[in-house]
GROMACS .gro file of C-alpha atoms in nm:
model
  510
    1UNK     CA    1   5.490  -4.453   7.342
    2UNK     CA    2   5.483  -4.367   7.011
    3UNK     CA    3   5.250  -4.306   6.684
    4UNK     CA    4   5.233  -4.571   6.450
    5UNK     CA    5   5.276  -4.492   6.119
    6UNK     CA    6   5.309  -4.639   5.745
    7UNK     CA    7   5.504  -5.041   5.677
    8UNK     CA    8   5.507  -5.065   6.036
    9UNK     CA    9   5.771  -4.780   6.194
   10UNK     CA   10   5.660  -4.629   6.490
   11UNK     CA   11   5.762  -4.244   6.542
   12UNK     CA   12   5.854  -4.201   6.925
   13UNK     CA   13   5.905  -3.886   7.161
   14UNK     CA   14   6.247  -3.718   7.096
   15UNK     CA   15   6.187  -3.401   7.239
   16UNK     CA   16   6.482  -3.486   7.478
   17UNK     CA   17   6.698  -3.460   7.161
   18UNK     CA   18   6.666  -3.061   7.143
   19UNK     CA   19   6.771  -3.026   7.518
   20UNK     CA   20   6.958  -2.677   7.529
   21UNK     CA   21   7.199  -2.920   7.720
   22UNK     CA   22   7.495  -2.972   7.622
   23UNK     CA   23   7.538  -3.299   7.875
   24UNK     CA   24   7.152  -3.518   7.779
   25UNK     CA   25   7.386  -3.597   7.374
   26UNK     CA   26   7.723  -3.621   7.548
   27UNK     CA   27   7.568  -3.875   7.715
   28UNK     CA   28   7.388  -4.116   7.536
   29UNK     CA   29   7.494  -3.999   7.235
   30UNK     CA   30   7.256  -3.906   7.032
   31UNK     CA   31   7.450  -3.740   6.801
   32UNK     CA   32   7.696  -3.980   6.719
   33UNK     CA   33   7.522  -4.305   6.711
   34UNK     CA   34   7.183  -4.156   6.422
   35UNK     CA   35   7.517  -4.056   6.193
   36UNK     CA   36   7.667  -4.389   6.240
   37UNK     CA   37   7.337  -4.587   6.163
   38UNK     CA   38   7.249  -4.363   5.899
   39UNK     CA   39   7.552  -4.370   5.675
   40UNK     CA   40   7.489  -4.726   5.660
   41UNK     CA   41   7.144  -4.658   5.494
   42UNK     CA   42   7.055  -4.690   5.122
   43UNK     CA   43   6.892  -4.341   4.887
   44UNK     CA   44   6.550  -4.536   5.000
   45UNK     CA   45   6.616  -4.523   5.320
   46UNK     CA   46   6.707  -4.237   5.349
   47UNK     CA   47   6.422  -4.073   5.223
   48UNK     CA   48   6.175  -4.242   5.417
   49UNK     CA   49   6.290  -4.155   5.782
   50UNK     CA   50   6.324  -3.803   5.645
   51UNK     CA   51   5.988  -3.821   5.579
   52UNK     CA   52   5.915  -3.860   5.980
   53UNK     CA   53   6.041  -3.434   6.214
   54UNK     CA   54   6.278  -3.193   6.096
   55UNK     CA   55   6.521  -3.330   6.287
   56UNK     CA   56   6.532  -3.683   6.090
   57UNK     CA   57   6.531  -3.440   5.799
   58UNK     CA   58   6.809  -3.231   5.857
   59UNK     CA   59   7.064  -3.505   5.943
   60UNK     CA   60   6.908  -3.742   5.678
   61UNK     CA   61   6.874  -3.547   5.386
   62UNK     CA   62   7.283  -3.328   5.511
   63UNK     CA   63   7.384  -3.790   5.435
   64UNK     CA   64   7.203  -3.712   5.097
   65UNK     CA   65   7.320  -3.430   4.953
   66UNK     CA   66   7.745  -3.567   5.026
   67UNK     CA   67   7.617  -3.883   4.835
   68UNK     CA   68   7.409  -3.775   4.527
   69UNK     CA   69   7.624  -3.733   4.172
   70UNK     CA   70   7.506  -3.498   3.929
   71UNK     CA   71   7.769  -3.507   3.678
   72UNK     CA   72   7.807  -3.266   3.438
   73UNK     CA   73   7.874  -3.402   3.068
   74UNK     CA   74   8.126  -3.237   2.819
   75UNK     CA   75   8.142  -3.384   2.496
   76UNK     CA   76   8.133  -3.283   2.053
   77UNK     CA   77   8.405  -3.194   1.833
   78UNK     CA   78   8.485  -2.897   2.006
   79UNK     CA   79   8.501  -3.022   2.388
   80UNK     CA   80   8.694  -2.656   2.440
   81UNK     CA   81   8.433  -2.453   2.320
   82UNK     CA   82   8.097  -2.620   2.505
   83UNK     CA   83   8.315  -2.612   2.893
   84UNK     CA   84   8.318  -2.218   2.812
   85UNK     CA   85   7.959  -2.255   2.835
   86UNK     CA   86   7.965  -2.436   3.072
   87UNK     CA   87   8.201  -2.179   3.254
   88UNK     CA   88   7.979  -1.932   3.239
   89UNK     CA   89   7.654  -2.075   3.309
   90UNK     CA   90   7.884  -2.206   3.669
   91UNK     CA   91   7.905  -1.831   3.749
   92UNK     CA   92   7.552  -1.749   3.692
   93UNK     CA   93   7.495  -2.004   3.970
   94UNK     CA   94   7.495  -1.886   4.325
   95UNK     CA   95   7.494  -2.311   4.413
   96UNK     CA   96   7.663  -2.472   4.144
   97UNK     CA   97   7.403  -2.840   4.190
   98UNK     CA   98   7.752  -3.021   4.005
   99UNK     CA   99   8.025  -3.279   4.171
  100UNK     CA  100   8.156  -3.388   3.938
  101UNK     CA  101   8.266  -3.379   3.580
  102UNK     CA  102   8.237  -3.641   3.302
  103UNK     CA  103   8.539  -3.464   2.977
  104UNK     CA  104   8.508  -3.635   2.652
  105UNK     CA  105   8.822  -3.483   2.458
  106UNK     CA  106   8.815  -3.577   2.021
  107UNK     CA  107   9.127  -3.690   1.826
  108UNK     CA  108   8.940  -3.413   1.538
  109UNK     CA  109   9.101  -3.142   1.461
  110UNK     CA  110   8.937  -2.818   1.560
  111UNK     CA  111   8.943  -2.493   1.610
  112UNK     CA  112   9.071  -2.419   1.943
  113UNK     CA  113   8.973  -2.210   2.226
  114UNK     CA  114   9.213  -1.871   2.239
  115UNK     CA  115   9.392  -1.961   2.606
  116UNK     CA  116   9.654  -1.782   2.728
  117UNK     CA  117   9.658  -1.918   3.061
  118UNK     CA  118   9.385  -2.200   3.178
  119UNK     CA  119   9.306  -2.038   3.451
  120UNK     CA  120   9.137  -1.764   3.378
  121UNK     CA  121   8.950  -1.954   3.115
  122UNK     CA  122   8.816  -2.149   3.356
  123UNK     CA  123   8.871  -1.941   3.679
  124UNK     CA  124   8.504  -2.136   3.829
  125UNK     CA  125   8.569  -2.486   3.652
  126UNK     CA  126   8.962  -2.463   3.893
  127UNK     CA  127   8.841  -2.379   4.198
  128UNK     CA  128   8.425  -2.313   4.293
  129UNK     CA  129   8.394  -2.682   4.153
  130UNK     CA  130   8.363  -2.925   4.419
  131UNK     CA  131   8.488  -3.222   4.236
  132UNK     CA  132   8.411  -3.576   4.366
  133UNK     CA  133   8.323  -3.759   4.061
  134UNK     CA  134   8.576  -3.692   3.658
  135UNK     CA  135   8.465  -3.939   3.458
  136UNK     CA  136   8.722  -3.904   3.171
  137UNK     CA  137   8.772  -3.978   2.801
  138UNK     CA  138   9.059  -3.852   2.750
  139UNK     CA  139   9.162  -3.972   2.297
  140UNK     CA  140   9.466  -3.850   2.198
  141UNK     CA  141   9.565  -3.609   1.969
  142UNK     CA  142   9.846  -3.330   1.828
  143UNK     CA  143   9.600  -3.069   1.960
  144UNK     CA  144   9.804  -3.113   2.288
  145UNK     CA  145   9.702  -2.739   2.394
  146UNK     CA  146   9.361  -2.713   2.414
  147UNK     CA  147   9.210  -2.555   2.706
  148UNK     CA  148   9.005  -2.922   2.713
  149UNK     CA  149   9.333  -3.122   2.748
  150UNK     CA  150   9.490  -2.848   2.973
  151UNK     CA  151   9.162  -2.866   3.238
  152UNK     CA  152   9.215  -3.214   3.224
  153UNK     CA  153   9.566  -3.182   3.319
  154UNK     CA  154   9.531  -2.963   3.642
  155UNK     CA  155   9.244  -3.120   3.768
  156UNK     CA  156   9.450  -3.510   3.771
  157UNK     CA  157   9.772  -3.302   3.867
  158UNK     CA  158   9.619  -3.010   4.138
  159UNK     CA  159   9.305  -3.249   4.229
  160UNK     CA  160   9.298  -3.524   4.272
  161UNK     CA  161   9.328  -3.579   4.627
  162UNK     CA  162   8.967  -3.453   4.582
  163UNK     CA  163   8.825  -3.685   4.383
  164UNK     CA  164   8.550  -4.015   4.556
  165UNK     CA  165   8.495  -4.174   4.199
  166UNK     CA  166   8.760  -4.139   3.952
  167UNK     CA  167   8.670  -4.341   3.562
  168UNK     CA  168   8.892  -4.384   3.307
  169UNK     CA  169   8.748  -4.479   2.944
  170UNK     CA  170   9.107  -4.329   2.717
  171UNK     CA  171   9.409  -4.191   2.860
  172UNK     CA  172   9.646  -4.087   2.648
  173UNK     CA  173  10.006  -4.278   2.810
  174UNK     CA  174  10.232  -3.977   2.778
  175UNK     CA  175  10.015  -3.746   2.951
  176UNK     CA  176   9.922  -4.035   3.256
  177UNK     CA  177  10.279  -4.073   3.329
  178UNK     CA  178  10.324  -3.713   3.396
  179UNK     CA  179  10.050  -3.743   3.641
  180UNK     CA  180  10.076  -3.699   3.987
  181UNK     CA  181   9.986  -4.053   3.987
  182UNK     CA  182  10.357  -4.225   4.157
  183UNK     CA  183  10.478  -4.403   4.414
  184UNK     CA  184  10.634  -4.032   4.481
  185UNK     CA  185  10.303  -3.961   4.557
  186UNK     CA  186  10.126  -4.213   4.756
  187UNK     CA  187   9.822  -4.032   4.823
  188UNK     CA  188   9.765  -3.887   4.568
  189UNK     CA  189   9.368  -4.018   4.589
  190UNK     CA  190   9.386  -4.118   4.891
  191UNK     CA  191   8.964  -4.033   4.926
  192UNK     CA  192   8.888  -4.223   4.601
  193UNK     CA  193   8.706  -4.532   4.672
  194UNK     CA  194   8.564  -4.576   4.324
  195UNK     CA  195   8.807  -4.683   4.040
  196UNK     CA  196   8.607  -4.783   3.711
  197UNK     CA  197   8.724  -4.826   3.361
  198UNK     CA  198   8.477  -4.812   3.117
  199UNK     CA  199   8.659  -5.023   2.841
  200UNK     CA  200   8.960  -5.304   2.934
  201UNK     CA  201   9.152  -5.275   3.268
  202UNK     CA  202   9.616  -5.167   3.115
  203UNK     CA  203   9.736  -5.282   3.372
  204UNK     CA  204   9.956  -4.958   3.356
  205UNK     CA  205   9.612  -4.770   3.499
  206UNK     CA  206   9.656  -5.038   3.764
  207UNK     CA  207  10.007  -5.024   3.876
  208UNK     CA  208   9.972  -4.629   3.802
  209UNK     CA  209   9.618  -4.586   4.061
  210UNK     CA  210   9.589  -4.810   4.302
  211UNK     CA  211   9.913  -4.753   4.494
  212UNK     CA  212   9.765  -4.380   4.589
  213UNK     CA  213   9.458  -4.442   4.691
  214UNK     CA  214   9.481  -4.630   5.038
  215UNK     CA  215   9.178  -4.542   5.103
  216UNK     CA  216   9.023  -4.802   4.745
  217UNK     CA  217   8.710  -4.983   4.787
  218UNK     CA  218   8.565  -5.098   4.468
  219UNK     CA  219   8.732  -5.165   4.119
  220UNK     CA  220   8.482  -5.188   3.855
  221UNK     CA  221   8.582  -5.260   3.485
  222UNK     CA  222   8.664  -5.556   3.327
  223UNK     CA  223   8.998  -5.697   3.577
  224UNK     CA  224   9.113  -5.988   3.358
  225UNK     CA  225   9.345  -6.250   3.559
  226UNK     CA  226   9.653  -6.117   3.449
  227UNK     CA  227   9.593  -5.872   3.700
  228UNK     CA  228   9.580  -6.047   3.937
  229UNK     CA  229   9.967  -6.071   4.013
  230UNK     CA  230   9.998  -5.670   4.063
  231UNK     CA  231   9.673  -5.694   4.359
  232UNK     CA  232   9.720  -5.911   4.520
  233UNK     CA  233  10.038  -5.872   4.720
  234UNK     CA  234   9.838  -5.536   4.725
  235UNK     CA  235   9.610  -5.682   4.926
  236UNK     CA  236   9.360  -5.602   4.661
  237UNK     CA  237   9.095  -5.868   4.599
  238UNK     CA  238   8.862  -5.843   4.701
  239UNK     CA  239   8.810  -5.423   4.574
  240UNK     CA  240   8.764  -5.651   4.275
  241UNK     CA  241   8.351  -5.576   4.162
  242UNK     CA  242   8.412  -5.696   3.714
  243UNK     CA  243   8.582  -5.969   3.638
  244UNK     CA  244   8.613  -6.159   3.385
  245UNK     CA  245   8.735  -6.548   3.453
  246UNK     CA  246   8.919  -6.628   3.120
  247UNK     CA  247   9.248  -6.776   3.237
  248UNK     CA  248   9.463  -6.987   3.065
  249UNK     CA  249   9.710  -7.263   3.193
  250UNK     CA  250  10.027  -6.983   3.349
  251UNK     CA  251   9.696  -6.765   3.477
  252UNK     CA  252   9.560  -7.123   3.671
  253UNK     CA  253   9.707  -7.093   3.990
  254UNK     CA  254   9.680  -6.667   4.003
  255UNK     CA  255   9.296  -6.719   3.946
  256UNK     CA  256   9.261  -6.998   4.224
  257UNK     CA  257   9.391  -6.799   4.443
  258UNK     CA  258   9.194  -6.494   4.412
  259UNK     CA  259   8.850  -6.789   4.407
  260UNK     CA  260   8.978  -6.863   4.750
  261UNK     CA  261   8.957  -6.475   4.840
  262UNK     CA  262   8.527  -6.570   4.789
  263UNK     CA  263   8.520  -6.253   4.591
  264UNK     CA  264   8.206  -6.041   4.597
  265UNK     CA  265   8.112  -5.906   4.218
  266UNK     CA  266   7.862  -5.806   4.069
  267UNK     CA  267   7.923  -5.922   3.678
  268UNK     CA  268   8.162  -6.104   3.545
  269UNK     CA  269   8.269  -6.272   3.184
  270UNK     CA  270   8.317  -6.660   3.148
  271UNK     CA  271   8.468  -6.840   2.920
  272UNK     CA  272   8.741  -7.209   2.872
  273UNK     CA  273   8.852  -7.152   2.530
  274UNK     CA  274   9.207  -7.135   2.653
  275UNK     CA  275   9.154  -7.461   2.833
  276UNK     CA  276   8.948  -7.672   2.660
  277UNK     CA  277   9.178  -7.881   2.533
  278UNK     CA  278   9.378  -7.976   2.805
  279UNK     CA  279   9.133  -8.216   3.078
  280UNK     CA  280   9.279  -8.174   3.369
  281UNK     CA  281   9.288  -7.784   3.348
  282UNK     CA  282   8.942  -7.781   3.259
  283UNK     CA  283   8.835  -7.986   3.531
  284UNK     CA  284   9.052  -7.681   3.801
  285UNK     CA  285   8.850  -7.487   3.572
  286UNK     CA  286   8.522  -7.617   3.690
  287UNK     CA  287   8.638  -7.633   4.052
  288UNK     CA  288   8.663  -7.268   4.000
  289UNK     CA  289   8.419  -7.153   3.844
  290UNK     CA  290   8.174  -7.289   4.063
  291UNK     CA  291   8.426  -7.186   4.409
  292UNK     CA  292   8.367  -6.813   4.202
  293UNK     CA  293   7.957  -6.854   4.160
  294UNK     CA  294   7.890  -6.915   4.510
  295UNK     CA  295   8.067  -6.635   4.666
  296UNK     CA  296   7.923  -6.448   4.418
  297UNK     CA  297   7.574  -6.597   4.444
  298UNK     CA  298   7.431  -6.287   4.629
  299UNK     CA  299   7.626  -6.030   4.470
  300UNK     CA  300   7.625  -6.124   4.088
  301UNK     CA  301   7.410  -5.861   3.877
  302UNK     CA  302   7.551  -5.975   3.550
  303UNK     CA  303   7.629  -6.295   3.362
  304UNK     CA  304   7.825  -6.315   3.047
  305UNK     CA  305   7.958  -6.671   2.829
  306UNK     CA  306   8.126  -6.593   2.607
  307UNK     CA  307   8.100  -6.945   2.467
  308UNK     CA  308   7.761  -7.190   2.368
  309UNK     CA  309   7.990  -7.470   2.545
  310UNK     CA  310   8.011  -7.231   2.887
  311UNK     CA  311   7.577  -7.239   2.844
  312UNK     CA  312   7.684  -7.611   3.001
  313UNK     CA  313   7.844  -7.553   3.263
  314UNK     CA  314   7.512  -7.419   3.447
  315UNK     CA  315   7.286  -7.776   3.350
  316UNK     CA  316   7.521  -8.024   3.583
  317UNK     CA  317   7.704  -7.890   3.779
  318UNK     CA  318   7.647  -7.838   4.144
  319UNK     CA  319   7.601  -7.407   4.098
  320UNK     CA  320   7.413  -7.252   4.360
  321UNK     CA  321   7.095  -6.980   4.319
  322UNK     CA  322   7.180  -6.687   4.125
  323UNK     CA  323   6.941  -6.511   4.271
  324UNK     CA  324   7.062  -6.119   4.206
  325UNK     CA  325   7.182  -6.195   3.840
  326UNK     CA  326   6.940  -5.994   3.583
  327UNK     CA  327   7.076  -5.949   3.285
  328UNK     CA  328   7.247  -6.275   3.110
  329UNK     CA  329   7.442  -6.185   2.791
  330UNK     CA  330   7.440  -6.580   2.553
  331UNK     CA  331   7.682  -6.632   2.330
  332UNK     CA  332   7.516  -6.867   2.067
  333UNK     CA  333   7.599  -7.143   1.836
  334UNK     CA  334   7.372  -7.239   1.567
  335UNK     CA  335   7.500  -7.576   1.453
  336UNK     CA  336   7.595  -7.742   1.818
  337UNK     CA  337   7.185  -7.796   1.873
  338UNK     CA  338   7.181  -7.887   1.532
  339UNK     CA  339   7.492  -8.140   1.589
  340UNK     CA  340   7.382  -8.286   1.912
  341UNK     CA  341   6.936  -8.314   1.789
  342UNK     CA  342   6.801  -8.093   2.065
  343UNK     CA  343   6.795  -7.691   2.231
  344UNK     CA  344   7.040  -7.697   2.474
  345UNK     CA  345   6.921  -7.427   2.661
  346UNK     CA  346   6.559  -7.560   2.700
  347UNK     CA  347   6.780  -7.819   2.975
  348UNK     CA  348   6.867  -7.524   3.135
  349UNK     CA  349   6.710  -7.521   3.517
  350UNK     CA  350   6.633  -7.116   3.424
  351UNK     CA  351   6.374  -7.056   3.744
  352UNK     CA  352   6.609  -7.200   4.049
  353UNK     CA  353   6.922  -7.079   3.873
  354UNK     CA  354   6.793  -6.777   3.736
  355UNK     CA  355   6.509  -6.684   3.956
  356UNK     CA  356   6.480  -6.300   3.901
  357UNK     CA  357   6.624  -6.290   3.542
  358UNK     CA  358   6.468  -5.986   3.323
  359UNK     CA  359   6.635  -5.990   3.041
  360UNK     CA  360   6.826  -6.202   2.793
  361UNK     CA  361   7.058  -6.120   2.511
  362UNK     CA  362   7.214  -6.312   2.288
  363UNK     CA  363   7.396  -6.351   2.015
  364UNK     CA  364   7.561  -6.580   1.777
  365UNK     CA  365   7.897  -6.754   1.828
  366UNK     CA  366   8.120  -6.992   1.694
  367UNK     CA  367   8.200  -7.316   1.876
  368UNK     CA  368   8.361  -7.614   1.750
  369UNK     CA  369   8.093  -7.917   1.916
  370UNK     CA  370   8.354  -8.183   1.835
  371UNK     CA  371   8.508  -8.076   2.197
  372UNK     CA  372   8.169  -8.128   2.345
  373UNK     CA  373   8.190  -8.460   2.500
  374UNK     CA  374   8.467  -8.243   2.737
  375UNK     CA  375   8.164  -8.084   2.845
  376UNK     CA  376   7.927  -8.254   2.860
  377UNK     CA  377   7.772  -8.621   2.885
  378UNK     CA  378   7.601  -8.610   2.562
  379UNK     CA  379   7.352  -8.879   2.617
  380UNK     CA  380   7.299  -8.720   2.966
  381UNK     CA  381   7.209  -8.472   2.807
  382UNK     CA  382   6.971  -8.538   2.560
  383UNK     CA  383   6.771  -8.766   2.870
  384UNK     CA  384   6.784  -8.491   3.123
  385UNK     CA  385   6.407  -8.222   3.148
  386UNK     CA  386   6.319  -7.924   2.978
  387UNK     CA  387   6.250  -7.579   3.123
  388UNK     CA  388   6.122  -7.265   3.085
  389UNK     CA  389   6.202  -6.913   3.276
  390UNK     CA  390   5.848  -6.765   3.357
  391UNK     CA  391   6.048  -6.358   3.492
  392UNK     CA  392   6.252  -6.314   3.167
  393UNK     CA  393   6.045  -5.931   3.005
  394UNK     CA  394   6.336  -5.893   2.752
  395UNK     CA  395   6.467  -6.095   2.480
  396UNK     CA  396   6.752  -5.912   2.237
  397UNK     CA  397   6.863  -6.166   1.910
  398UNK     CA  398   7.156  -6.186   1.760
  399UNK     CA  399   7.207  -5.838   1.528
  400UNK     CA  400   7.483  -6.010   1.269
  401UNK     CA  401   7.392  -6.286   1.065
  402UNK     CA  402   6.982  -6.161   1.069
  403UNK     CA  403   6.902  -6.229   0.742
  404UNK     CA  404   7.152  -6.568   0.705
  405UNK     CA  405   6.930  -6.947   0.611
  406UNK     CA  406   7.089  -7.074   0.976
  407UNK     CA  407   6.887  -6.748   1.115
  408UNK     CA  408   6.597  -6.761   0.988
  409UNK     CA  409   6.546  -7.154   1.093
  410UNK     CA  410   6.716  -7.045   1.433
  411UNK     CA  411   6.418  -6.783   1.484
  412UNK     CA  412   6.179  -6.947   1.339
  413UNK     CA  413   6.182  -7.206   1.693
  414UNK     CA  414   6.175  -6.838   1.900
  415UNK     CA  415   5.865  -6.801   1.775
  416UNK     CA  416   5.823  -7.194   1.761
  417UNK     CA  417   5.898  -7.089   2.147
  418UNK     CA  418   5.689  -6.817   2.204
  419UNK     CA  419   5.358  -7.004   2.073
  420UNK     CA  420   5.390  -7.411   2.201
  421UNK     CA  421   5.422  -7.467   1.823
  422UNK     CA  422   5.582  -7.785   1.748
  423UNK     CA  423   5.907  -7.770   1.517
  424UNK     CA  424   5.675  -8.098   1.255
  425UNK     CA  425   5.354  -7.821   1.244
  426UNK     CA  426   5.500  -7.496   1.202
  427UNK     CA  427   5.715  -7.663   0.872
  428UNK     CA  428   5.385  -7.791   0.710
  429UNK     CA  429   5.233  -7.436   0.770
  430UNK     CA  430   5.537  -7.257   0.659
  431UNK     CA  431   5.368  -7.219   0.350
  432UNK     CA  432   5.011  -7.145   0.465
  433UNK     CA  433   4.828  -6.839   0.318
  434UNK     CA  434   4.649  -6.670   0.599
  435UNK     CA  435   4.272  -6.806   0.507
  436UNK     CA  436   4.405  -7.184   0.628
  437UNK     CA  437   4.671  -7.010   0.910
  438UNK     CA  438   4.322  -6.759   1.091
  439UNK     CA  439   4.056  -7.100   1.050
  440UNK     CA  440   4.386  -7.305   1.245
  441UNK     CA  441   4.242  -7.538   1.535
  442UNK     CA  442   4.561  -7.440   1.687
  443UNK     CA  443   4.648  -7.574   1.997
  444UNK     CA  444   4.996  -7.551   2.215
  445UNK     CA  445   5.213  -7.864   2.262
  446UNK     CA  446   5.454  -7.781   2.527
  447UNK     CA  447   5.455  -7.412   2.724
  448UNK     CA  448   5.357  -7.092   2.533
  449UNK     CA  449   5.293  -6.708   2.576
  450UNK     CA  450   4.894  -6.787   2.498
  451UNK     CA  451   4.936  -6.993   2.917
  452UNK     CA  452   4.955  -6.647   3.073
  453UNK     CA  453   4.674  -6.493   3.104
  454UNK     CA  454   4.862  -6.241   3.360
  455UNK     CA  455   5.061  -6.077   3.004
  456UNK     CA  456   4.977  -5.735   2.975
  457UNK     CA  457   5.178  -5.598   2.706
  458UNK     CA  458   5.446  -5.741   2.442
  459UNK     CA  459   5.694  -5.544   2.327
  460UNK     CA  460   5.939  -5.616   1.969
  461UNK     CA  461   6.200  -5.361   1.874
  462UNK     CA  462   6.414  -5.434   1.590
  463UNK     CA  463   6.696  -5.279   1.429
  464UNK     CA  464   6.673  -5.118   1.111
  465UNK     CA  465   6.834  -5.307   0.864
  466UNK     CA  466   6.887  -5.167   0.477
  467UNK     CA  467   6.796  -5.506   0.304
  468UNK     CA  468   6.513  -5.565   0.549
  469UNK     CA  469   6.182  -5.696   0.466
  470UNK     CA  470   6.287  -5.884   0.153
  471UNK     CA  471   6.295  -6.223   0.236
  472UNK     CA  472   5.884  -6.321   0.203
  473UNK     CA  473   5.940  -6.603   0.347
  474UNK     CA  474   6.057  -6.445   0.697
  475UNK     CA  475   5.785  -6.207   0.676
  476UNK     CA  476   5.541  -6.407   0.604
  477UNK     CA  477   5.662  -6.575   0.947
  478UNK     CA  478   5.684  -6.295   1.184
  479UNK     CA  479   5.357  -6.167   1.093
  480UNK     CA  480   5.154  -6.413   0.893
  481UNK     CA  481   5.142  -6.743   1.131
  482UNK     CA  482   5.227  -6.538   1.471
  483UNK     CA  483   5.018  -6.371   1.375
  484UNK     CA  484   4.720  -6.598   1.313
  485UNK     CA  485   4.826  -6.914   1.539
  486UNK     CA  486   4.886  -6.672   1.849
  487UNK     CA  487   4.842  -6.286   1.915
  488UNK     CA  488   4.516  -6.272   1.780
  489UNK     CA  489   4.388  -6.571   2.029
  490UNK     CA  490   4.522  -6.267   2.320
  491UNK     CA  491   4.239  -5.943   2.191
  492UNK     CA  492   4.397  -5.791   2.522
  493UNK     CA  493   4.741  -5.790   2.523
  494UNK     CA  494   4.910  -5.480   2.369
  495UNK     CA  495   5.158  -5.622   2.133
  496UNK     CA  496   5.405  -5.373   2.049
  497UNK     CA  497   5.652  -5.382   1.736
  498UNK     CA  498   5.978  -5.068   1.770
  499UNK     CA  499   6.138  -4.999   1.470
  500UNK     CA  500   6.542  -4.793   1.534
  501UNK     CA  501   6.593  -4.648   1.195
  502UNK     CA  502   6.892  -4.548   1.031
  503UNK     CA  503   6.932  -4.185   1.010
  504UNK     CA  504   7.266  -4.186   0.789
  505UNK     CA  505   7.124  -4.350   0.546
  506UNK     CA  506   7.407  -4.574   0.515
  507UNK     CA  507   7.374  -4.856   0.638
  508UNK     CA  508   7.585  -5.152   0.708
  509UNK     CA  509   7.474  -5.514   0.733
  510UNK     CA  510   7.378  -5.590   1.126
   0.00000   0.00000   0.00000
C-alpha cells in the first residue's frame, strides 16, 4: 500500500512508470492517461500533484508552464520608446519569461523612435517573444507610422495564429479592416481560446473575429442582445460569459432564444428600462430573467442591477440561490424608498440569494417610482420580512452627490444600519454634544455590528473631495455619534479610515 499524506491523499508505488520497457507504458497508456487527467486540473491541484515526487513534478509543471500568463505591459506617452527599452531587456535574457504583450498607444503626438525597418528595431519581439496573449489599446492617432503601431500591425497580420488570448480595448477601424481577420482567412486565429473586450463590444469586431477563430471557447466583455443575431447562426451562444441583459421590443425574441440555450454566465447586467411601460413585455422579461439566472446559478460571480426597480425582481420572483456571486452593483434611488416609506433593500433575503456575497457597490440613480406598481405589489412588499446580509465585507457608497441634503439623509441610514439605531432615536441624538453621547445608554433595536462578536477590523475608505468636511452636521454624524454609540463599545475591533488624496490639485466634484 502507499504512504498516506496530507488532505487524505496517498502516494502509491509507481516504480513501473519509470520502467525501461516501452511495452509497459504502451499497454497501460500511463503517460496518456496521466496527461489527460492533469490537463483537466486547475492550478492549485497541479501544484499539489507536483509535490508527490519528481516524476509527477515534471508532468505537472509542464502544464503549469503551458497555462501560465505572463504579460509585459507597455504604455506611457511614448510607447515606442518603452518598447525599445523592453527590446533591449529581452536581448539580455537567455530565457524570456513573458508569453504575452499589452500595448497601449497614445493619441497625442510625440517624438517617435526613428525607424526605417520595424524588423530591425524590434527583432526579438517579432521573432523570439512567445506571443500567446495580446492586449490591444490602439488609439487612433495621426502618427500612423509610429513603431508601436507598426509592431501591433505586424502582430495582428503575421502572428495572429499563435494567439490563445486576445483582448481588445480600442482598435481603429481602418487598421482593423486591414488585418488578417477576414472571410478569406478563416483560420487566422486558429488557436484563439479567449476573446475579450475591455469596453462595450462592437458588432463589427464580433463579425470580423469570431469566424476566424474556429477553436474559440469564451467571449468575454459586455455582449448586448443585438449581438445575438450574428452569434446564433454561428452557434456560438454558449461561448458568451458576460451578458448585458437590456432587451428592447425588437430583441426580446433573440434573448428568449439565447436563454433557451441555458448559458453559464460569469457576469450579468440587468435592466428592464426599455420594456417597463409594456406589461406583456415586462412579463416576458421576468420569465427570461428567471431562466438566465437559473442556468447561471452555479457560475455567476458578478451581478449589476442598473435601476432600483430591477432590485425588486429579487424580492418576489422564484430566483434560485446564486451561491457564487461575490460582487453586486446596485443603482439606488433615494426618492423611491421615501415614496414607499420603508427600506426596500431590507426586503431582500440576502443570505438565501447571495450566501457568499463579499462586495456591494452602490451608486445613485434616477428611477420613475410612478411605475412601481408594474413591478411589485406595494402592500405585500411593505408586509414582507426584513433581512440583512451576514457575508458582505466591503461596501462602496456612491461617489456622486456626496454632499447633497438627500445623500446626507441616506448616509445617516447607512450608519444607523451599522449601529442598529432607530430613525427616531438618531434624529433626537443628532444635535446632542459629545458629553451627552458619551454617557448615553444605547441599546440596538435592530441588527447591529455591535452584535458581531467575531468582527476584527472595520475599514472605511473615503475618496478625497475639495469640499470635504465642510458640512459640520455630516462630520458630527460620522465621527461623534458613531464613535460614542458604536465604535467606543468595540475596543477589540481595529477601525481604519483611509482617504485618497488628489495628487493633481484640481479636484472635480464627485
